[in-house]
Short mmCIF file of C-alpha atoms and ligand atoms in Angstrom, two decimals:
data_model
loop_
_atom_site.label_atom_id
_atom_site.label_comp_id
_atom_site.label_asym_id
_atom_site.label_seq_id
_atom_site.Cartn_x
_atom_site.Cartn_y
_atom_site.Cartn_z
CA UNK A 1 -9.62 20.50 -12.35
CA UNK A 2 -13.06 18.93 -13.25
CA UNK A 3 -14.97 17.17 -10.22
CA UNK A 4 -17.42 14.53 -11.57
CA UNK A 5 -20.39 13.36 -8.97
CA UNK A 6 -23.12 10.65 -9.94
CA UNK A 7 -26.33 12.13 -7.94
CA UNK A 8 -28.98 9.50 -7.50
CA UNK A 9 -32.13 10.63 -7.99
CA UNK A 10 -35.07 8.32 -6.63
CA UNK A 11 -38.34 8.47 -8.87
CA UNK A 12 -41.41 9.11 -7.29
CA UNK A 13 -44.50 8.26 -8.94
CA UNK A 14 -47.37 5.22 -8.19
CA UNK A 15 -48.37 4.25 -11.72
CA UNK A 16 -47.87 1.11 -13.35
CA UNK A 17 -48.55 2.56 -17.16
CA UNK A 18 -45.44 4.66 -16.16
CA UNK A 19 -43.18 1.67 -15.10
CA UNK A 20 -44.46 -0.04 -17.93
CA UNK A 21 -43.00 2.52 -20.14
CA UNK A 22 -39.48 2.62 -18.50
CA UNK A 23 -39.44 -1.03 -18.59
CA UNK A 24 -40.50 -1.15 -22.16
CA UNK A 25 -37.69 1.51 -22.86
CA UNK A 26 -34.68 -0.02 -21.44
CA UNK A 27 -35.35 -3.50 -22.63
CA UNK A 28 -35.46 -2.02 -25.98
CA UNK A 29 -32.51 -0.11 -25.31
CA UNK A 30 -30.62 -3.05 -23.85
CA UNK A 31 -31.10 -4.94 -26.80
CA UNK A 32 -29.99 -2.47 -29.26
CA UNK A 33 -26.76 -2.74 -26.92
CA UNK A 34 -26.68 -6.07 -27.31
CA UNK A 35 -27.11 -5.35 -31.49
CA UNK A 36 -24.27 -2.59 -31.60
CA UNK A 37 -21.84 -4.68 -29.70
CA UNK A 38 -22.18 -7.96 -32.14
CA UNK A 39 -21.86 -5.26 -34.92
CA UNK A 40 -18.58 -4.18 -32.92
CA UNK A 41 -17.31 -7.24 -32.29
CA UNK A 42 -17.96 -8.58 -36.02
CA UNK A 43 -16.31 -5.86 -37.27
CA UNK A 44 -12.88 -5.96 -36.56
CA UNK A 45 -13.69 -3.70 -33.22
CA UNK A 46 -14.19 -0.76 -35.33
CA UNK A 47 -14.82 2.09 -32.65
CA UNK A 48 -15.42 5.03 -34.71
CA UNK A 49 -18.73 6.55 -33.82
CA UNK A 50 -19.23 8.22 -37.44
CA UNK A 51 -18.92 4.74 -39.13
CA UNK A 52 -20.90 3.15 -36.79
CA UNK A 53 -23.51 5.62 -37.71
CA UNK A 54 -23.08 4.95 -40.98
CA UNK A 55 -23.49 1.09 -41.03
CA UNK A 56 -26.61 0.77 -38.10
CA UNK A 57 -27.93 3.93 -37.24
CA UNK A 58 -31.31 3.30 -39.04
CA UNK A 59 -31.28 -0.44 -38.17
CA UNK A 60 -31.24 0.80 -34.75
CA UNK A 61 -34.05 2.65 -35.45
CA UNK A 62 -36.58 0.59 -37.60
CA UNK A 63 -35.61 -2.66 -35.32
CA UNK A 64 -35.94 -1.36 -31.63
CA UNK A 65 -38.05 2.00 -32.44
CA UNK A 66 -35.66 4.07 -30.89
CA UNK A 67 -35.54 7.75 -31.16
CA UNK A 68 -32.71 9.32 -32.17
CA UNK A 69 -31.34 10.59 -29.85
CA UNK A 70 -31.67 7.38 -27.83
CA UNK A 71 -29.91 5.53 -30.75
CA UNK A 72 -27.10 7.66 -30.39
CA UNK A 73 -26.31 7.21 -27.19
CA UNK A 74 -26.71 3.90 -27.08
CA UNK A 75 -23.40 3.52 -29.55
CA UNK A 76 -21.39 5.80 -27.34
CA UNK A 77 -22.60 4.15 -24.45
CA UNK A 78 -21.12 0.01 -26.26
CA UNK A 79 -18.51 2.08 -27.10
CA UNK A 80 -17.40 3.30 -24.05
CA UNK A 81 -17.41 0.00 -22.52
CA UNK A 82 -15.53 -1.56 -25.31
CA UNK A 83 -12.93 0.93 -24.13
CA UNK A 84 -12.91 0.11 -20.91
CA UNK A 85 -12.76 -3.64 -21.56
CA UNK A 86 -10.03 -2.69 -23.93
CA UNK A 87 -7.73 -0.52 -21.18
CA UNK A 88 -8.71 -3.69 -18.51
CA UNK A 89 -7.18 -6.09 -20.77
CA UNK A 90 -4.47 -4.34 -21.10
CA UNK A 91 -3.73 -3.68 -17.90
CA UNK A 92 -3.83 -7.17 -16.93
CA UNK A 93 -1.23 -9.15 -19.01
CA UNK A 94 -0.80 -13.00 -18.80
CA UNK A 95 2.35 -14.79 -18.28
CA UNK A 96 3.31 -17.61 -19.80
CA UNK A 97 5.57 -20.12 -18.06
CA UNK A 98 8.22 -20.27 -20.74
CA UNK A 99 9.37 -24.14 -19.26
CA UNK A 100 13.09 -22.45 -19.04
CA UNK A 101 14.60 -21.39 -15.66
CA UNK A 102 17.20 -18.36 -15.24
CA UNK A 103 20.63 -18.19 -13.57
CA UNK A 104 18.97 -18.44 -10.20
CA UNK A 105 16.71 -21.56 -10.60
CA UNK A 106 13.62 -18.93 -11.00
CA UNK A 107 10.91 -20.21 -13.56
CA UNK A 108 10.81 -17.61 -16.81
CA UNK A 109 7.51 -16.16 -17.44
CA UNK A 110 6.72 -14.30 -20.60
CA UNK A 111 4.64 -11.38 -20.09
CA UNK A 112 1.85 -11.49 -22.92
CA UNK A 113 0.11 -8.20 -23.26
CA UNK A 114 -4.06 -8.57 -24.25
CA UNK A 115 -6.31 -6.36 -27.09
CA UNK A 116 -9.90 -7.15 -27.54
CA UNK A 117 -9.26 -10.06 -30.21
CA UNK A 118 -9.00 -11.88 -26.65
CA UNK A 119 -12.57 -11.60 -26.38
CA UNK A 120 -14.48 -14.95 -27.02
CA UNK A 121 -17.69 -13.14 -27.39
CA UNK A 122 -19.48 -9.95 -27.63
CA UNK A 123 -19.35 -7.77 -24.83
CA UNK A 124 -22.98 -8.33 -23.54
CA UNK A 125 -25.62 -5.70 -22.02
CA UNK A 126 -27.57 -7.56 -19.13
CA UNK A 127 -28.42 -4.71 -17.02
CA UNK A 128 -31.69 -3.05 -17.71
CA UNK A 129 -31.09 0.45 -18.35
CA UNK A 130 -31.17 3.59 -20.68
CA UNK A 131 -28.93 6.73 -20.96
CA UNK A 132 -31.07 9.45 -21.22
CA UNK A 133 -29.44 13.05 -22.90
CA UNK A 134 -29.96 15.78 -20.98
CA UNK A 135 -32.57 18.51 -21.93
CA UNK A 136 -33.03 15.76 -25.18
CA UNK A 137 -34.39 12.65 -23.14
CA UNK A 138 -34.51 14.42 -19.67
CA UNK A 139 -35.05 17.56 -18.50
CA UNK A 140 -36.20 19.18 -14.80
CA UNK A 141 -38.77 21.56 -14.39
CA UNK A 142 -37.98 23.17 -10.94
CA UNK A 143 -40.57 25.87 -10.72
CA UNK A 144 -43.24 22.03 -10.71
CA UNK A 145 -40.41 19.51 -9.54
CA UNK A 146 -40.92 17.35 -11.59
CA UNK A 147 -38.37 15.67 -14.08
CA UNK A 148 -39.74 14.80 -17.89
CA UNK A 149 -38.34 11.56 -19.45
CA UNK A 150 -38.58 10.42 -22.99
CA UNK A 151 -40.03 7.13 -23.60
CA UNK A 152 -40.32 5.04 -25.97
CA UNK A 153 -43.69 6.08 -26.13
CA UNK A 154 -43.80 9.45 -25.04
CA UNK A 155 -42.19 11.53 -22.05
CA UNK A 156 -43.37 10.94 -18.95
CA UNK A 157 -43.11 13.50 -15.28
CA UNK A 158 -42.17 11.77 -11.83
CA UNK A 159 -41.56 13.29 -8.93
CA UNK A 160 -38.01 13.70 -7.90
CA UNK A 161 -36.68 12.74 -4.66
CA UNK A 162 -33.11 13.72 -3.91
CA UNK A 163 -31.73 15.79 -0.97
CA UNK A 164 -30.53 19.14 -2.34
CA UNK A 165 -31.57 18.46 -5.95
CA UNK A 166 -31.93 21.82 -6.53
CA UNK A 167 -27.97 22.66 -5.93
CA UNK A 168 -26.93 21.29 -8.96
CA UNK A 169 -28.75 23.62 -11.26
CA UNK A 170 -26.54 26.22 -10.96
CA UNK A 171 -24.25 27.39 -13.88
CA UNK A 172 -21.21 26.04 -12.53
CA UNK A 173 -22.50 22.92 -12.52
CA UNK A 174 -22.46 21.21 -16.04
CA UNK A 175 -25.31 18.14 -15.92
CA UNK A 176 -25.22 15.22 -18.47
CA UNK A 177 -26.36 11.71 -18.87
CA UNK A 178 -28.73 10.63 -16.86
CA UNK A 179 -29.03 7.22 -16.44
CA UNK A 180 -32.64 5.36 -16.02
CA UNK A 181 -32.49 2.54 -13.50
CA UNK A 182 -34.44 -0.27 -11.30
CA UNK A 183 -32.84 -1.05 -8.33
CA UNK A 184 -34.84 -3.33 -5.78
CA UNK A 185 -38.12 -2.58 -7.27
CA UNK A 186 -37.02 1.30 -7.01
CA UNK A 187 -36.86 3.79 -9.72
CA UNK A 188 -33.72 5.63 -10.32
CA UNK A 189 -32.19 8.62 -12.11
CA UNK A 190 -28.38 8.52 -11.88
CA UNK A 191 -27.45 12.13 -13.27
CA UNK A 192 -23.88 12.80 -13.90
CA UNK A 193 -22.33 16.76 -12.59
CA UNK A 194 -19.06 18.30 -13.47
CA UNK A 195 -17.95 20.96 -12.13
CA UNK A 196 -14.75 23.54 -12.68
CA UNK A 197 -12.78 23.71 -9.56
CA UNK A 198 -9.71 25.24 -8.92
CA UNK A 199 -6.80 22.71 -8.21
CA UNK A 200 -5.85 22.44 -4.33
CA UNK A 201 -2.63 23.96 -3.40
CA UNK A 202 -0.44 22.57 -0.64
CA UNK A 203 0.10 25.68 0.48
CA UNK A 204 -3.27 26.56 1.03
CA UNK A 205 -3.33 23.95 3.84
CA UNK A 206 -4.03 24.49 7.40
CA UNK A 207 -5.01 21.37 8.63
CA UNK A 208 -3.13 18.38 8.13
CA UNK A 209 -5.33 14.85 9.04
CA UNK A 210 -4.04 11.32 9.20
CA UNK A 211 -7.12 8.94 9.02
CA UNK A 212 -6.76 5.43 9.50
CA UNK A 213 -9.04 2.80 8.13
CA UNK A 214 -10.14 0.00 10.13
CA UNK A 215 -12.92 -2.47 11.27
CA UNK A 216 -12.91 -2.16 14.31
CA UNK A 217 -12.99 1.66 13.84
CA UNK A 218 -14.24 2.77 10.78
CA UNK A 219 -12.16 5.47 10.62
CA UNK A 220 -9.20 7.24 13.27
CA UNK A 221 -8.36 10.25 12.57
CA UNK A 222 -5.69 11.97 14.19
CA UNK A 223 -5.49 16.09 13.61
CA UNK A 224 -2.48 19.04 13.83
CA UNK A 225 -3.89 19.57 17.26
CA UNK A 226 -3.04 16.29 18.55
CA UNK A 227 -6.52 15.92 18.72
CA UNK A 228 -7.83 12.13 17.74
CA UNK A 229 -11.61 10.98 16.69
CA UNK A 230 -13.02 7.26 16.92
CA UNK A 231 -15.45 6.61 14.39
CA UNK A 232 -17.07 3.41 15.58
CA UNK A 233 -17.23 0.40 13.82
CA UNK A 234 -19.38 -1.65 16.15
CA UNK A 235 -22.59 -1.23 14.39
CA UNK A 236 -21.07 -1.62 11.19
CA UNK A 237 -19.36 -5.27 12.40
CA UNK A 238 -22.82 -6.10 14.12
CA UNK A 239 -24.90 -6.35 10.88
CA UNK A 240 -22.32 -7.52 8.54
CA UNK A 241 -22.16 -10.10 11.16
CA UNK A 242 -26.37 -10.49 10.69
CA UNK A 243 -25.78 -10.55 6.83
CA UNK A 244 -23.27 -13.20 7.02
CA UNK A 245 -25.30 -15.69 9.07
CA UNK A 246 -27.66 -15.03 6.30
CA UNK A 247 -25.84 -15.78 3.88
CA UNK A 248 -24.46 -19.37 5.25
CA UNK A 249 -28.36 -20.10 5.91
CA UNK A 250 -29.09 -19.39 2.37
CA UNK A 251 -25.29 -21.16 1.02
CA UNK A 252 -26.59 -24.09 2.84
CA UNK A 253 -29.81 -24.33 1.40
CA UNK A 254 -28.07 -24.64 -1.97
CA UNK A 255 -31.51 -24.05 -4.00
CA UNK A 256 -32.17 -21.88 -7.07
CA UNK A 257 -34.13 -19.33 -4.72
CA UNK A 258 -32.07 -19.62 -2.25
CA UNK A 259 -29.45 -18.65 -4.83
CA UNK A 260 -31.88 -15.38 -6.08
CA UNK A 261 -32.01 -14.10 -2.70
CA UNK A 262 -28.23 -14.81 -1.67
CA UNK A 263 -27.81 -12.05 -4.67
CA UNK A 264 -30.17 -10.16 -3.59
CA UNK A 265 -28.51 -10.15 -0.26
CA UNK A 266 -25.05 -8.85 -1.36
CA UNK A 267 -26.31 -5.96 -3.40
CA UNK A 268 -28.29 -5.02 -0.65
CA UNK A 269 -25.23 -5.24 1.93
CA UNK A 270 -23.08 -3.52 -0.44
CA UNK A 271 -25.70 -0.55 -0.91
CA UNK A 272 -26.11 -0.33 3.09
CA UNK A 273 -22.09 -0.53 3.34
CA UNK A 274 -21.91 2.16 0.16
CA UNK A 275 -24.58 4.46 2.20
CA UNK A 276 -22.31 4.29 5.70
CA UNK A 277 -19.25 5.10 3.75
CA UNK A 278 -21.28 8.38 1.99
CA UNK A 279 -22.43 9.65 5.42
CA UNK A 280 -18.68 8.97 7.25
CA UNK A 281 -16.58 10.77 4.31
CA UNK A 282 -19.49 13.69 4.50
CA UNK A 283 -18.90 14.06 7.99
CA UNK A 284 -15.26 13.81 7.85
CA UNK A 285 -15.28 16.53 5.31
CA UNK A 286 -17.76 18.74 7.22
CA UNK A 287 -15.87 17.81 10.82
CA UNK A 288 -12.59 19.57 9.46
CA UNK A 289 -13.54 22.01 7.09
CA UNK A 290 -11.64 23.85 4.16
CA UNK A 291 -8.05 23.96 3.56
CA UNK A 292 -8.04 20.45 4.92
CA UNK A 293 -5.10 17.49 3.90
CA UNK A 294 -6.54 14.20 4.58
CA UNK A 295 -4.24 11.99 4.16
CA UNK A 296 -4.82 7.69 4.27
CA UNK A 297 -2.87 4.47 3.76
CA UNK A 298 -2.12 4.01 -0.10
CA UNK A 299 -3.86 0.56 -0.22
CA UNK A 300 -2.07 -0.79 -3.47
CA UNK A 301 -3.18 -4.39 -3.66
CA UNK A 302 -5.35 -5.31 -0.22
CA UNK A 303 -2.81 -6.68 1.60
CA UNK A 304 -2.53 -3.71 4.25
CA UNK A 305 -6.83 -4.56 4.19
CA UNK A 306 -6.27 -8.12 4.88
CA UNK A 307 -3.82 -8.28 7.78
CA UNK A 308 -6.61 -5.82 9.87
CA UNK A 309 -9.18 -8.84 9.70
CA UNK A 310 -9.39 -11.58 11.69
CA UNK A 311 -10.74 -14.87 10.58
CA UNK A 312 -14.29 -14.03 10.70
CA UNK A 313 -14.53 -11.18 8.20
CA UNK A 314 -14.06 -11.99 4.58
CA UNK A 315 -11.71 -9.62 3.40
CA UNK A 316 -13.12 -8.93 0.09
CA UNK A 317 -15.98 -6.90 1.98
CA UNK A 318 -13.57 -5.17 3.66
CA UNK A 319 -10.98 -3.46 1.16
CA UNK A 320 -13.59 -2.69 -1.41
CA UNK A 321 -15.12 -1.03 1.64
CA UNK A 322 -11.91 0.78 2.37
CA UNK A 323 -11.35 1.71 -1.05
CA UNK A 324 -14.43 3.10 -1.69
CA UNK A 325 -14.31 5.48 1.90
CA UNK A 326 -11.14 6.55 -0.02
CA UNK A 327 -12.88 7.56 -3.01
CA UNK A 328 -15.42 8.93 -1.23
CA UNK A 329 -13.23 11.47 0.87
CA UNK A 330 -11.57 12.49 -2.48
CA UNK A 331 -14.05 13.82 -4.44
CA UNK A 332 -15.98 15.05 -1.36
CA UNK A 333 -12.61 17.12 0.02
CA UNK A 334 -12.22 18.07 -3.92
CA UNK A 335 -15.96 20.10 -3.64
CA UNK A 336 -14.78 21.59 -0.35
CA UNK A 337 -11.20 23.17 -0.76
CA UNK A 338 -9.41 20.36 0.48
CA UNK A 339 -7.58 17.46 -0.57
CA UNK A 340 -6.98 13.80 0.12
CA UNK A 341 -3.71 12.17 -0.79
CA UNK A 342 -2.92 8.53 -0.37
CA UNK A 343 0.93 7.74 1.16
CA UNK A 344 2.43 4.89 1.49
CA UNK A 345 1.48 3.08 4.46
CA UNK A 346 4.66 0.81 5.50
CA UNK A 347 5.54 0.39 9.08
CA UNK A 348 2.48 3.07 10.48
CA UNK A 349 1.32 0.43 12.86
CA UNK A 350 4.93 -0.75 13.84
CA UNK A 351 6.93 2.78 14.53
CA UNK A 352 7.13 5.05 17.81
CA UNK A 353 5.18 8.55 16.40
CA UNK A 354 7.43 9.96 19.67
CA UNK A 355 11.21 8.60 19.13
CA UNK A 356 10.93 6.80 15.63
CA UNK A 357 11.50 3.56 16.93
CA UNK A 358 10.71 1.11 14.70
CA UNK A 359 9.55 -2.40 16.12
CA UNK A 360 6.74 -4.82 15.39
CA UNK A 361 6.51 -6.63 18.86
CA UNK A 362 6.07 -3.55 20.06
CA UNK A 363 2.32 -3.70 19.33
CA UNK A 364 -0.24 -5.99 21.36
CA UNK A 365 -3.00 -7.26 18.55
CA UNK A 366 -4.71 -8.62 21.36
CA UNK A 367 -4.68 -5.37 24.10
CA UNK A 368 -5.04 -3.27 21.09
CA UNK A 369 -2.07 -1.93 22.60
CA UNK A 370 1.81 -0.06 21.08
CA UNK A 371 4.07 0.02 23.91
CA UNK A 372 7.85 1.80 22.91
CA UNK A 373 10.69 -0.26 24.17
CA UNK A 374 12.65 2.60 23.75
CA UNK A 375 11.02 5.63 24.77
CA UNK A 376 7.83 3.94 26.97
CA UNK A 377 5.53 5.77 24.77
CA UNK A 378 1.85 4.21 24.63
CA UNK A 379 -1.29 4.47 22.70
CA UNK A 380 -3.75 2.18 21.25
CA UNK A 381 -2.83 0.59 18.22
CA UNK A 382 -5.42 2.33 15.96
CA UNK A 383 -4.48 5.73 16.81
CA UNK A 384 -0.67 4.89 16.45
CA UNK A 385 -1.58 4.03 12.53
CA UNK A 386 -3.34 7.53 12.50
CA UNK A 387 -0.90 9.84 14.36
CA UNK A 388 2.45 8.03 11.74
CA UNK A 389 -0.25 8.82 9.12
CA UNK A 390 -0.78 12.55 10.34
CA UNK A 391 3.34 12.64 10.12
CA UNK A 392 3.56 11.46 6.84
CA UNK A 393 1.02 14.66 6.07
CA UNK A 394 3.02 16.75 7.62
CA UNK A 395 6.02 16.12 6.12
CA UNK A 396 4.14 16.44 2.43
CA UNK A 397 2.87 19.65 3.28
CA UNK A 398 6.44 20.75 4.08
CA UNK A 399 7.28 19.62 0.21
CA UNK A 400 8.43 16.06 0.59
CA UNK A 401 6.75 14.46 -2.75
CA UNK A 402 6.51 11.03 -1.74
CA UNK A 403 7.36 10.90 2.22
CA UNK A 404 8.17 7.24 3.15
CA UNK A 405 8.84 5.65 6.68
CA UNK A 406 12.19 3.67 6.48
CA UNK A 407 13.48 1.14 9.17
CA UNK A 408 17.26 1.48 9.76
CA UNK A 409 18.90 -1.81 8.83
ZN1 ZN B 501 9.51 5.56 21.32
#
């Protein structure tokens, strides 16, 4: 299988002719976005790169003074979105209530499946940025360190800063677009890496981990060893706590700046929260080693994510959180020989891991506490999700497909 990984290069450099040029560069770029997807959505949502070529290539050229190269990617890149918007819509058909009822009194809805012609408007390009081609519009020079991007007027060297750079310029690792980017007054290269890797085999395994997502821990994990780890959440709750005071302040306040910075505010929350769950799923990885099953809660929608917060943590934050740890843990246990596989999660926080007792009362939300009223078995409720989790893993490595907990009626 192919392994994709986004690394984010920070740009270096103290020279405002430089940002000048990158600024210059992806406003022009943005607007020839802008351009293609009008063109796109005038014309009947014609997607075909070699027509689209045809009919604005040298618009794109003479209008916004892009090069070439730049033009081109800027097509794939409206295109690629229009794709994405088209698969979205797709995905998420609307149902009509029809006015009629069925046998049972139920209201009939009519599902109503969605294509692009549901757009009202042009997709639109808002974001500042540029794709830049690699070895066309960027290229690194490792023997200097120093990465050359095209411009609108000219190419320019920074200074790369990225922890283990140099890794990815290795033949098995394929590099493409690289994506030019301001992010809080930082400069950004977002480079994308493939790489060949062979596809996990179950049997390969040798540790099997159940890991448990949670607030007030991050993360339980429970091992074949009968060995569990706490990753705390404490810190984590503390400043979303901080950020959410913040927030109310600046709700309250209700202005237009106030507004600006409440923005400014989430993004950066959501890059601090992004950064905890890189470092936890890196650890994680590095904590078990190869040949390793993870194995988590299949979220589906959030509602596993909701019941684990209380009333003072919006629950939004939280399962996007979750998710992400998730996707996180995949790709890195894809890089390292291992795997993570989502299971069903039904029942991991109400059964006995010892006798298989099944029982919700059984657990104390408030003691944190799962007390058997069969068997007298006890543990704390976090570690009970992990160690039913762990069993689950267990019983895929063994060559169940799709093991499931099921309560006897
Ligand atoms: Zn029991």
């Amino acid at each position: 299988m192919n392994q994709t990984v986004t690394i984010k290069v920070k740009l270096n450099f103290d020279n405002q002719t430089i940002a000048n040029k990158f600024e210059k560069t992806m406003e022009a770029y943005r607007l020839t976005c802008n351009y293609i997807s009008e063109y796109i959505f005038n014309h009947n949502f014609d997607m075909s790169q070699t027509r689209l070529n045809k009919a604005i290539y040298s618009d794109l050229r003479s209008k916004f003074g892009l090069k070439s190269q730049m033009a081109q990617s800027a097509i794939r890149n409206v295109v690629a979105k229009y794709k994405t918007v088209k698969t979205q819509l797709f995905n998420n058909p609307l149902y009509y209530d029809t006015g009629q009822k069925n046998a049972k009194g139920k209201k009939v809805y009519q599902r109503v499946y969605r294509n692009l012609d549901w757009l009202w408007n042009p997709i639109s390009f808002n974001t500042p940025q540029v794709d830049l081609q690699r070895n066309r519009d960027w290229s690194y020079l490792a023997s200097k360190n120093l990465l050359s991007l095209n411009t609108l007027d000219g190419r320019v060297k920074v200074t790369p800063i990225c922890k283990g750079f140099d890794q990815y310029f290795t033949p098995e690792w394929k590099l493409g677009i690289g994506k030019l980017l301001n992010i809080g007054n930082k400069w950004y290269l977002h480079v994308s890496a493939t790489k060949e890797i062979p596809d996990y085999q179950v049997s390969q395994t040798e540790h099997v981990v159940g890991i448990d997502r949670g607030l007030r821990f991050l993360a339980t994990c429970y091992d074949e060893h009968g060995k569990t780890a706490f990753f705390d959440g404490k810190q984590v709750a503390r400043k979303r706590r901080k950020y959410k005071k913040l927030r109310a302040q600046l709700q309250a306040k209700g202005t237009k700046s106030a507004k600006r910075r409440l923005k400014k505010i989430g993004q950066r929350e959501n890059r601090w929260m992004t950064d905890v769950n890189h470092q936890l799923s890196k650890t994680l990885v590095n904590k078990y080693g190869k040949n390793t099953l993870f194995v988590i809660e299949d979220l589906g929608g959030v509602r596993e994510a909701t019941e684990k917060t209380n009333k003072d943590s919006r629950y939004e934050n939280v399962s996007w959180a979750f998710f992400q740890l998730g996707q996180f843990l995949t790709y890195k246990s894809n890089l390292n020989s291992s795997q993570t596989v989502e299971l069903p999660a039904e029942y991991t926080s109400q059964r006995c891991p010892k006798c298989g007792r099944i029982r919700k009362e059984n657990r104390d939300h408030d003691l944190h506490l799962y007390i058997c009223d069969k068997c007298g078995y006890s543990t704390n409720d976090d570690r009970l999700a992990a160690i039913n989790i762990q069993q689950l893993g267990t019983r895929y490595v063994s060559g169940e497909e799709e093991p499931i907990i099921i309560k006897d009626k």
